[in-house]
mmCIF file of C-alpha atoms in Angstrom:
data_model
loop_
_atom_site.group_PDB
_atom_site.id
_atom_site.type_symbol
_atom_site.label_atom_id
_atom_site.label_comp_id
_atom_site.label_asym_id
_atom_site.label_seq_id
_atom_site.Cartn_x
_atom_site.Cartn_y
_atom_site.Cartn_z
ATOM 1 C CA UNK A 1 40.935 68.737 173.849
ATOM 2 C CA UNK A 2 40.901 69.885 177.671
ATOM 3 C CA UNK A 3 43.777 72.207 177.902
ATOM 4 C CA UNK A 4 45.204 75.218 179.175
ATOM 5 C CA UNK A 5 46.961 78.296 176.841
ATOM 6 C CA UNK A 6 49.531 80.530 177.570
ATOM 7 C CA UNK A 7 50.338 83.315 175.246
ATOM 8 C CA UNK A 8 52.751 84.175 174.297
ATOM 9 C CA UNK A 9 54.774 81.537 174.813
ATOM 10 C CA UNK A 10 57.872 83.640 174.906
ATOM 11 C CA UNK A 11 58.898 87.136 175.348
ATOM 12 C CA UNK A 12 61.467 89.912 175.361
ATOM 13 C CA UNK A 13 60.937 92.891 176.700
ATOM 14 C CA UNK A 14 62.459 95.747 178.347
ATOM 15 C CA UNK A 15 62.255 97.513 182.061
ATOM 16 C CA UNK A 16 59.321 99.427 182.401
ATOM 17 C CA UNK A 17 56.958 98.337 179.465
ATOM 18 C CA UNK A 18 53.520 97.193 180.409
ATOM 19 C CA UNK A 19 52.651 93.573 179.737
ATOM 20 C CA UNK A 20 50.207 91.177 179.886
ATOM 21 C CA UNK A 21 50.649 87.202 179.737
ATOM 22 C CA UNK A 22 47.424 85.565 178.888
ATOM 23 C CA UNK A 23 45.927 81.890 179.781
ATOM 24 C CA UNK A 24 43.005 80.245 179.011
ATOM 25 C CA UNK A 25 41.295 77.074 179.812
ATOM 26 C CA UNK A 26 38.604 75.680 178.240
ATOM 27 C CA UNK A 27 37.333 72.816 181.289
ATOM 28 C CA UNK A 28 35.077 75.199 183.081
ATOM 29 C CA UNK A 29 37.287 75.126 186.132
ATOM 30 C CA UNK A 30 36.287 77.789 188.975
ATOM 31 C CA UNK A 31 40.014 77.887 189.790
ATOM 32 C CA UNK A 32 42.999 79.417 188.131
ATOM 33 C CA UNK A 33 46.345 79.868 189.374
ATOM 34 C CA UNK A 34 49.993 82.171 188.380
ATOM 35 C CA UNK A 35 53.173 80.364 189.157
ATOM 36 C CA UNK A 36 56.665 81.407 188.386
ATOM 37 C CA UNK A 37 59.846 79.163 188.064
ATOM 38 C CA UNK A 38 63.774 80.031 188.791
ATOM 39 C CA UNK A 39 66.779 78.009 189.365
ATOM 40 C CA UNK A 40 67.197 76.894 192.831
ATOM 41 C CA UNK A 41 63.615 77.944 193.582
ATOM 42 C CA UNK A 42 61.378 75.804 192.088
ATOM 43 C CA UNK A 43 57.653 76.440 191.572
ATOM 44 C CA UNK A 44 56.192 79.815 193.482
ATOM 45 C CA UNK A 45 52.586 80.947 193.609
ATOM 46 C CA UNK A 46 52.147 84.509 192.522
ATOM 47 C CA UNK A 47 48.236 84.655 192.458
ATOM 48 C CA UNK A 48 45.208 82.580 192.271
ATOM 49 C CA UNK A 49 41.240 82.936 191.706
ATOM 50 C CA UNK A 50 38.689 80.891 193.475
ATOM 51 C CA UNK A 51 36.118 81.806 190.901
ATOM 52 C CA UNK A 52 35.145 85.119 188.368
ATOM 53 C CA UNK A 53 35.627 88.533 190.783
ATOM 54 C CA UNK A 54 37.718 86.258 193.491
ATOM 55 C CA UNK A 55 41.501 86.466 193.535
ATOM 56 C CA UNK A 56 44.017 86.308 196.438
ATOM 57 C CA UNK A 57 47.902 86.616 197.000
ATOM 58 C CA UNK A 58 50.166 83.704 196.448
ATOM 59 C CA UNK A 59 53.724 83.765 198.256
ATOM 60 C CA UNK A 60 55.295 86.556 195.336
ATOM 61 C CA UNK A 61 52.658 88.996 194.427
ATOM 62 C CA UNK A 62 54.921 91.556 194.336
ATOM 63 C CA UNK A 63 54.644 93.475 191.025
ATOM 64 C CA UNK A 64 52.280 91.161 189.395
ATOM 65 C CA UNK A 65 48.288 91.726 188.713
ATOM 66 C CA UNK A 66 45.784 89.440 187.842
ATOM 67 C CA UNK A 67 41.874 89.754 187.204
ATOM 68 C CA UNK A 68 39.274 87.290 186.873
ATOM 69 C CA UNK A 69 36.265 88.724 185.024
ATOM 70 C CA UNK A 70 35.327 85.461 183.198
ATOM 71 C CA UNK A 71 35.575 82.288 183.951
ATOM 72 C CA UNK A 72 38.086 80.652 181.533
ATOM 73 C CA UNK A 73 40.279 83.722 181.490
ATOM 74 C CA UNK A 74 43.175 84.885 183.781
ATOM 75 C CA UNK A 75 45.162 86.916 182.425
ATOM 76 C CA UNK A 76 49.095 88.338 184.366
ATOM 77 C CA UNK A 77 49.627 91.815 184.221
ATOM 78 C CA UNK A 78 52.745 92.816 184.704
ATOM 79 C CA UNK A 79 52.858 96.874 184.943
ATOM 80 C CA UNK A 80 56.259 97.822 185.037
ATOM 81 C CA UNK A 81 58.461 94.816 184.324
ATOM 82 C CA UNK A 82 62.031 94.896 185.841
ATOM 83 C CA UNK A 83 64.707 91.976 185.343
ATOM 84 C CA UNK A 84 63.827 90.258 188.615
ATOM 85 C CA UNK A 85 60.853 89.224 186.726
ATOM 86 C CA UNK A 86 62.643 87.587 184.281
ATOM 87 C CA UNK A 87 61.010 83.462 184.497
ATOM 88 C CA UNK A 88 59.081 80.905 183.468
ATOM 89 C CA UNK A 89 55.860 81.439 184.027
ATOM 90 C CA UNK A 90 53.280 78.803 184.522
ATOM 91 C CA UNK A 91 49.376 79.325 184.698
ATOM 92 C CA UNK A 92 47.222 76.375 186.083
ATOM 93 C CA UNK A 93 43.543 75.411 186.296
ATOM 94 C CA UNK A 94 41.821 72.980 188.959
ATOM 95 C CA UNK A 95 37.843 72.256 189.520
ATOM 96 C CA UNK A 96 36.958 72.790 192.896
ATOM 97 C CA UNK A 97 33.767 70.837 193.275
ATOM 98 C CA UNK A 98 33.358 67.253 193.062
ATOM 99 C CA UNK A 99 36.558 65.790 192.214
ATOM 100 C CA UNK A 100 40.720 65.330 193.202
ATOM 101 C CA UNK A 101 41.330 68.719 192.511
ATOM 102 C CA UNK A 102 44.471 68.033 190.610
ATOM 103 C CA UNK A 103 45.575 71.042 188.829
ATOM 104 C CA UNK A 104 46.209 70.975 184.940
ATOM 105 C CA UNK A 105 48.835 73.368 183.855
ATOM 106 C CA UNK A 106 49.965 75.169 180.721
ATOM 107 C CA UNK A 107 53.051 75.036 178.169
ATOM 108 C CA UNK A 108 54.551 77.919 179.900
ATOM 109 C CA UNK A 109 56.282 81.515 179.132
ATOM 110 C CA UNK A 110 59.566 82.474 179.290
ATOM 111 C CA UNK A 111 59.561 86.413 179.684
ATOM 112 C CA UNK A 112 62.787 87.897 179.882
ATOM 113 C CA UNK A 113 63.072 91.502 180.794
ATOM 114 C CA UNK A 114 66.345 93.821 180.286
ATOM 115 C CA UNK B 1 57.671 76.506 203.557
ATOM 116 C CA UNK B 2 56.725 73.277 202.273
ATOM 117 C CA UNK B 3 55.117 70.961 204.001
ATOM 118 C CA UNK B 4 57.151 68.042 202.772
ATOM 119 C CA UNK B 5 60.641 66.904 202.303
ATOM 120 C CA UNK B 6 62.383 65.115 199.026
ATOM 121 C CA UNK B 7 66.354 63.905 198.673
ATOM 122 C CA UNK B 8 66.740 66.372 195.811
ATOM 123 C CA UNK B 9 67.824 63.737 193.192
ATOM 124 C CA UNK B 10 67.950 60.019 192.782
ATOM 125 C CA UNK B 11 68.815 57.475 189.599
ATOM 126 C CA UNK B 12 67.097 54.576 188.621
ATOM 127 C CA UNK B 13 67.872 52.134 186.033
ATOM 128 C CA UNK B 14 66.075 52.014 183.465
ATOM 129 C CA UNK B 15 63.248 49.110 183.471
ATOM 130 C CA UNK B 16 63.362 48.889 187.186
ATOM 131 C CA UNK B 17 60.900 50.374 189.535
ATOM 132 C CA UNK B 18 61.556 54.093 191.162
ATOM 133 C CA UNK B 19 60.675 54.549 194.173
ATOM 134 C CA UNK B 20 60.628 58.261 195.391
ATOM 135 C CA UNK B 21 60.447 59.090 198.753
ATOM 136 C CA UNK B 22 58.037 61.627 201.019
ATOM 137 C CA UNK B 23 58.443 62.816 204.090
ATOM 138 C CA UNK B 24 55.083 64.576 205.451
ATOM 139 C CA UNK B 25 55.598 64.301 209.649
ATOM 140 C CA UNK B 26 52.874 67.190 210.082
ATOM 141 C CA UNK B 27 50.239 66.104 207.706
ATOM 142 C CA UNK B 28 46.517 66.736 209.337
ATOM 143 C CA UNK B 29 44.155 64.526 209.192
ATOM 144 C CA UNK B 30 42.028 66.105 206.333
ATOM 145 C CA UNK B 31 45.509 66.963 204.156
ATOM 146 C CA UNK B 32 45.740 64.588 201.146
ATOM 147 C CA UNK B 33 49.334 63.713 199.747
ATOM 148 C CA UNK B 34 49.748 64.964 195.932
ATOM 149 C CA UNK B 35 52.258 64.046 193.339
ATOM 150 C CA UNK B 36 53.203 66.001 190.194
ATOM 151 C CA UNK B 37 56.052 65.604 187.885
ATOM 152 C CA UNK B 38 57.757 68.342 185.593
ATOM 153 C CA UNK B 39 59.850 67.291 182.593
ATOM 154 C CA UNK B 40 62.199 69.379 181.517
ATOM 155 C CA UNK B 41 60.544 73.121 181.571
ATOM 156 C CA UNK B 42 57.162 71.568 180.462
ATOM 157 C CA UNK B 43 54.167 72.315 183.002
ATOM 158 C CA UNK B 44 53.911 70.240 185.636
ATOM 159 C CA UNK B 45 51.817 67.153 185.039
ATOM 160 C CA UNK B 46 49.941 66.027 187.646
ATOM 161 C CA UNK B 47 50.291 61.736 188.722
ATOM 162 C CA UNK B 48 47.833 60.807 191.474
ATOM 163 C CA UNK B 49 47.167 61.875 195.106
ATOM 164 C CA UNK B 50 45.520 59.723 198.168
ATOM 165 C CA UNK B 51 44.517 60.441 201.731
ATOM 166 C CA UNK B 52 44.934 57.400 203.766
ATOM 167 C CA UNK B 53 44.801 54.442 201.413
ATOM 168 C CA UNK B 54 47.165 53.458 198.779
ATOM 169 C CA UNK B 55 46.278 54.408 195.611
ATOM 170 C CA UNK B 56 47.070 53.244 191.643
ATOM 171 C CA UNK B 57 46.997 54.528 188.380
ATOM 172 C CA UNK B 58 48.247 53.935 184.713
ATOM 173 C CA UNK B 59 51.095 55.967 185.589
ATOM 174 C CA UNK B 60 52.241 55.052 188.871
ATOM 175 C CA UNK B 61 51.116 53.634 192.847
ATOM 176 C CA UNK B 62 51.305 55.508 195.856
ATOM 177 C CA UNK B 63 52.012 53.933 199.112
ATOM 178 C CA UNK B 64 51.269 56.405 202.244
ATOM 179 C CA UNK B 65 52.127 54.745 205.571
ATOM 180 C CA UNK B 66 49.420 53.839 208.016
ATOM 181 C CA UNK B 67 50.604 57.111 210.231
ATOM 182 C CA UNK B 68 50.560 59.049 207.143
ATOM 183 C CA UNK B 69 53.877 60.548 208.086
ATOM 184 C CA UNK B 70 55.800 59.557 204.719
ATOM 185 C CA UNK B 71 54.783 57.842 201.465
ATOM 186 C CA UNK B 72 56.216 56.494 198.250
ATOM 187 C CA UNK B 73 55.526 57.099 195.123
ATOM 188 C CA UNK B 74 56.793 53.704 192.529
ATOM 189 C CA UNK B 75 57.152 54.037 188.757
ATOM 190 C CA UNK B 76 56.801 50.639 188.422
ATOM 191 C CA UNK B 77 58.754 50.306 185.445
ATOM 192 C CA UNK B 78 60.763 53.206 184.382
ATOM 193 C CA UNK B 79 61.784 54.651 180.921
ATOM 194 C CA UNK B 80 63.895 57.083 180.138
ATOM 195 C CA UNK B 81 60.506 59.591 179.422
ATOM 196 C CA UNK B 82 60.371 59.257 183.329
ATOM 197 C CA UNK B 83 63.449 61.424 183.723
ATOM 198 C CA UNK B 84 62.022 64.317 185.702
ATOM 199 C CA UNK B 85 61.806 66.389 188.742
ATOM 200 C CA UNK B 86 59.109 64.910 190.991
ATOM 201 C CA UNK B 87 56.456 66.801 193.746
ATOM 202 C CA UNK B 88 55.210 65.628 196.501
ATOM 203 C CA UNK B 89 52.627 68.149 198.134
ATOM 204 C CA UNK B 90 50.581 68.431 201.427
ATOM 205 C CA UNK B 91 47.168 69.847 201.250
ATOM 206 C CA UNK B 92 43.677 69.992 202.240
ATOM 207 C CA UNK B 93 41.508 69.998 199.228
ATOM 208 C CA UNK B 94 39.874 72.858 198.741
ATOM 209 C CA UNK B 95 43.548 74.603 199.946
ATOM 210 C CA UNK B 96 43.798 77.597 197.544
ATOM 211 C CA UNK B 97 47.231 78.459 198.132
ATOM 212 C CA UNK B 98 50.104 76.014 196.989
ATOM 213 C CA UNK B 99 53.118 75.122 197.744
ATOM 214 C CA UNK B 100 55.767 73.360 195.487
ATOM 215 C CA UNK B 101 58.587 72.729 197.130
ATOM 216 C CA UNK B 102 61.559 71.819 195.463
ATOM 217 C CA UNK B 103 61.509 67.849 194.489
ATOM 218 C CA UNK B 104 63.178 64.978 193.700
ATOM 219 C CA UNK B 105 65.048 65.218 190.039
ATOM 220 C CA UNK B 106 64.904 61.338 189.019
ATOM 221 C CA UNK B 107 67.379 59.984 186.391
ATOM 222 C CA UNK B 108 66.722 56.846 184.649
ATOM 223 C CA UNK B 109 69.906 55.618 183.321
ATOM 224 C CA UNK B 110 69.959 53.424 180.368
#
């Protein structure tokens, strides 16, 4: 099944202490994208990665890191997490060749930091 | 800022057809009009886009004016699993960056 995976799907964790969110997509798609979600905000672009080695700033990247070194990996670093972070978190895939371009997303992680 | 503007909610009875509103006035030429719908704190689920033409799916039929300055997504026949917040989104492409914008939450009442 064509799909993209977040892990975890939630998480607790405290000012300060490293984390990484992962996601995964198994449809070959040269793009990847970070999104996060509050109230009264909607959905906000953090990062996203043309293809493997390419990444670029969304509208937040403030305290976020990403890396592309393969293709159906993307994983959200987060290296000092403070409670502004505190989301949903939504990572998304979209070909880039050949097609709509419409982006598929995953289930989504709540992280809440204190 | 987004590109687009949505009345932030709007009911529909259940059965009937929704029609959600998009207003695009600044849409270039090579921007196509994109519609995804979230429900609940799923991920967003992506319905159907079009350039210039209208466009239809097994989900839903998009109606983008011949000046391209609005369009209209219709649920032709709404159930309550249509109770969502719906996105309408302006882009070119091969646009890397983009932007959400805040959407239309539609309630279909029983």
């Amino acid at each position: 099944e064509a799909q993209v995976t977040q892990n975890p799907r939630y998480l607790i964790t405290v000012t300060g202490k490293k984390l990484t969110v992962t996601c995964s997509q198994n449809m070959n798609h040269e793009y990847m994208s970070w999104y996060r979600q509050d109230p009264g905000l909607g959905l906000r672009q953090i990062y996203y990665s043309m293809n493997v080695e390419v990444t670029d700033k969304g509208d937040v990247p403030e305290g976020y890191k990403v890396s592309r070194k393969e293709k159906r990996n993307f994983p959200l670093i987060l290296e000092s997490p403070s409670p502004n972070q505190t989301s949903l978190y939504f990572c998304a895939s979209s070909p880039r060749t050949g097609g709509s371009y419409e982006q598929y997303f995953g289930p989504g992680t709540r992280l809440t930091v204190t | 800022d987004a590109k687009t503007t949505q009345p932030p909610s709007m009911d529909c009875a259940e059965g009937r057809a929704a029609n959600l509103p998009c207003n695009h006035s600044t849409i270039s030429g090579n921007e196509y009009v994109y519609w995804y719908r979230q429900i609940h704190s799923q991920g967003p689920q992506y319905i159907i886009h079009g350039l210039k033409n209208n466009e239809t799916n097994e989900m839903a039929s998009l109606i983008i004016t011949e000046d391209r300055k609005s369009s209209t997504l219709i649920l032709p026949h709404a159930t309550l699993r249509d109770t969502a917040v719906y996105y309408c989104i302006v882009k070119w492409v091969r646009d890397d960056k983009i932007i959400f914008g805040k959407g239309t939450r539609l309630h279909i009442l029983p």
